[in-house]
Amino acid sequence: MSGATLSDVAHAAGVSYATADRVVNKRGNVAQKSIDKVHDAVARLGYVRNIAAANLSRKHVYRLAFLIPTGSNAFFLRVREQILQTARHVRVDSVTVDIVDVPAFSVDALHSCIGQLTGYDFDGVAIVGLQSGALEQPLADLRARGVKVIGLVSDLPKEFRSAYIGIDNSVAGRTAARMTGLGNRDRGGEIQTFVGSLDARDHAERLQGFRDVIAADYPQMTVLDPILTKDDPTVLRDAARHALRAERPVSAFYNVGAGNVGLIEAIRETTSSRPFCVVHELVAHSKQALIDNHIDLVIDQRPDVEVNRAFALLRALIDERELPPMPDLVPTIYVRDNLPAETFKPAMETQTT
Amino acid sequence: MSGATLSDVAHAAGVSYATADRVVNKRGNVAQKSIDKVHDAVARLGYVRNIAAANLSRKHVYRLAFLIPTGSNAFFLRVREQILQTARHVRVDSVTVDIVDVPAFSVDALHSCIGQLTGYDFDGVAIVGLQSGALEQPLADLRARGVKVIGLVSDLPKEFRSAYIGIDNSVAGRTAARMTGLGNRDRGGEIQTFVGSLDARDHAERLQGFRDVIAADYPQMTVLDPILTKDDPTVLRDAARHALRAERPVSAFYNVGAGNVGLIEAIRETTSSRPFCVVHELVAHSKQALIDNHIDLVIDQRPDVEVNRAFALLRALIDERELPPMPDLVPTIYVRDNLPAETFKPAMETQTT
DNA sequence: CATTTTTTGATAGACCTCAATCATTTTTCT
DNA sequence: AGAAAAATGATTGAGGTCTATCAAAAAATG
């Protein structure tokens, strides 16, 4: 099976161990003749380098960095928590992890953070990215230094990262629409949508996906133009209040972005029947709202799964081994009945009672 | 950081390396005094054994076995496929995997399979279990030999396995009910249910969960007694045809078990509007049926995720290290919009400049 | 032929396991 | 009690696989 070792190879090739090592690790200074002999032996014996032994030998530690937006956004707090947990667990495998705070939504800030990365020598970094050509230069520099880069949750320019881990936001929007349609197909009516900002690519994509599905499959419903919330709970609360009090109330709410606390607050005040309500990201308050029947569905992107994959993927990339099999990441639908037991609850959320 | 090595410990404890080794690996023949000194030093230095080095040293390979029911059940074919994929990928980490075929649903067969396991010395086994006291003896034997055992998809007697990886079927049923309720709350009507067998614990649990939620939250709907299908597509097809042609057609179908091909066939023939339709397990045909709008929802248990976890968990158990953080497994809801791409492709393109 | 340059080989780590050996204490027997 | 046998405790050394360094041999150069 996995038997062949490098000395077997060396032996079979009729060269010394050191020469075989030079060939397989491309250290140079080997005669072409020897190179061929070794390659031949490698192929014949099916040699694969034992990564554990190699790492042991050179006291290698995997240095990983995660660039995560700052702020009190519950979703990213959850991401951070998951990174920390996993980091703690893989410490025994000689993996160190740094979480780098990046001011949210700023290309400049991200640019400079990535630039600074070259100072420390990380083996791999996962970046909550932005789509901007400005990032290409520092990313190229990283790559030139052999650092593996992946996009997490939000992608980077495609040619400058090795992989992307995250959901397709258009799919997320479509899914939200499908559920809204199912829940209202007999009623029709209007859907009030909320977005943080239409400049945010993910928000725009979700909204577009949502509109597409409603238009195609549930023509009896109309999607109202989104209210811009800047992901601010207060804005959301006021807008929702207003919509709820309208003389002809809408039949559904769909919040594309964050700030659900506000939305939920507005709904909680409502005495009459509330609209069908779909939001994104399962965090403490959205979970509670599901349980309390204040909202109907949460579309989640499973940051826990994403973070796990980021680790697995980075290690595979760093080791330059075959990438692990990874089934598509798809938006997960939560209702009050299939909630996971423990959801990370950020400390600051505790006073929101 | 993770610096301390065993010779550091030995040194700090003032004993020889071998003595320290005996203590931390519980090989016996050490005076209590030395044991204490070593334990003390371990605690002080925060020593953790380097598993990679240990495995290297004794040429350890992880021998894993998966006991999976035979048959052409699409779900278990999917499980098998995922095991094979993962196995191929972890071969380079010295992990060997055997899939053992077990005649489905037979306690006797499972009993004898588990019994045979003691012959080969596996380090860990994952078993698609059954709840039966009869299994306790062979499981106890396995454990006595130091084999780690986990339940997969369907649990084993609790005291005889280290962990269970699978969804809560009652939650799955409740989730199905919630969705059915959402999709029909304005219509009411009757729900025709189908089960493979009420002796199958998972089927019974799902059905019960389903009934509970409908009764509690959607009283305008009634759940008809389940039709027994033995998971046979033919039976399902005929029963569904019959129900579809009834003068007062039901408003929803819920199939708790397998055999969806038959159900889908019956629905496909229908020209008039079909009932709201929920089934379990995403496989080729249920996926296609979603796309074709023949059914509305699939509740899935993500066997890919489960298998991945099984591997991670078994390795952690075998190494006797802390178990990795694992968020709850919950039933996943698929609609036609959030379907994963067909093939398990390794995570994307890698640029190698 | 002497000097560079290229190629090769030997070997000391890295951290651990395990069997074999040596040293000491305890038990047993006359 | 004294000697032999047994049990227990501690030490050594040989792996396992790879990396990386240094010295030796071979080839190329002027």
PDB file of C-alpha atoms in Angstrom, chain A residues 4 12 18 20 57 59 90 92 121 142 153 208 224 241 250 273 325 339 344 346:
ATOM      1  CA  ALA A   4       7.441   2.991  -0.485  1.00  0.00           C
ATOM      2  CA  ALA A  12      15.763   1.343  -6.639  1.00  0.00           C
ATOM      3  CA  ALA A  18      20.353  12.554  -0.555  1.00  0.00           C
ATOM      4  CA  ALA A  20      16.778  11.109  -4.379  1.00  0.00           C
ATOM      5  CA  SER A  57      11.867  16.878  10.546  1.00  0.00           C
ATOM      6  CA  LYS A  59       9.780  21.555  12.910  1.00  0.00           C
ATOM      7  CA  VAL A  90      -5.594  22.119  15.699  1.00  0.00           C
ATOM      8  CA  VAL A  92      -1.670  20.152  18.590  1.00  0.00           C
ATOM      9  CA  ASP A 121       5.514  34.852   6.792  1.00  0.00           C
ATOM     10  CA  LEU A 142       1.641  37.166  -1.493  1.00  0.00           C
ATOM     11  CA  VAL A 153     -17.568  34.229   2.565  1.00  0.00           C
ATOM     12  CA  GLN A 208     -31.602  39.824  -7.882  1.00  0.00           C
ATOM     13  CA  LEU A 224     -41.358  46.208  -3.710  1.00  0.00           C
ATOM     14  CA  ARG A 241     -42.855  49.725  11.773  1.00  0.00           C
ATOM     15  CA  VAL A 250     -47.478  43.866   2.848  1.00  0.00           C
ATOM     16  CA  SER A 273     -50.979  39.030  12.128  1.00  0.00           C
ATOM     17  CA  PRO A 325     -13.555  16.237  -1.629  1.00  0.00           C
ATOM     18  CA  LEU A 339     -32.387  24.616  14.799  1.00  0.00           C
ATOM     19  CA  PHE A 344     -22.697  30.948  19.542  1.00  0.00           C
ATOM     20  CA  PRO A 346     -21.712  36.872  21.540  1.00  0.00           C
TER      21      PRO A 346
END
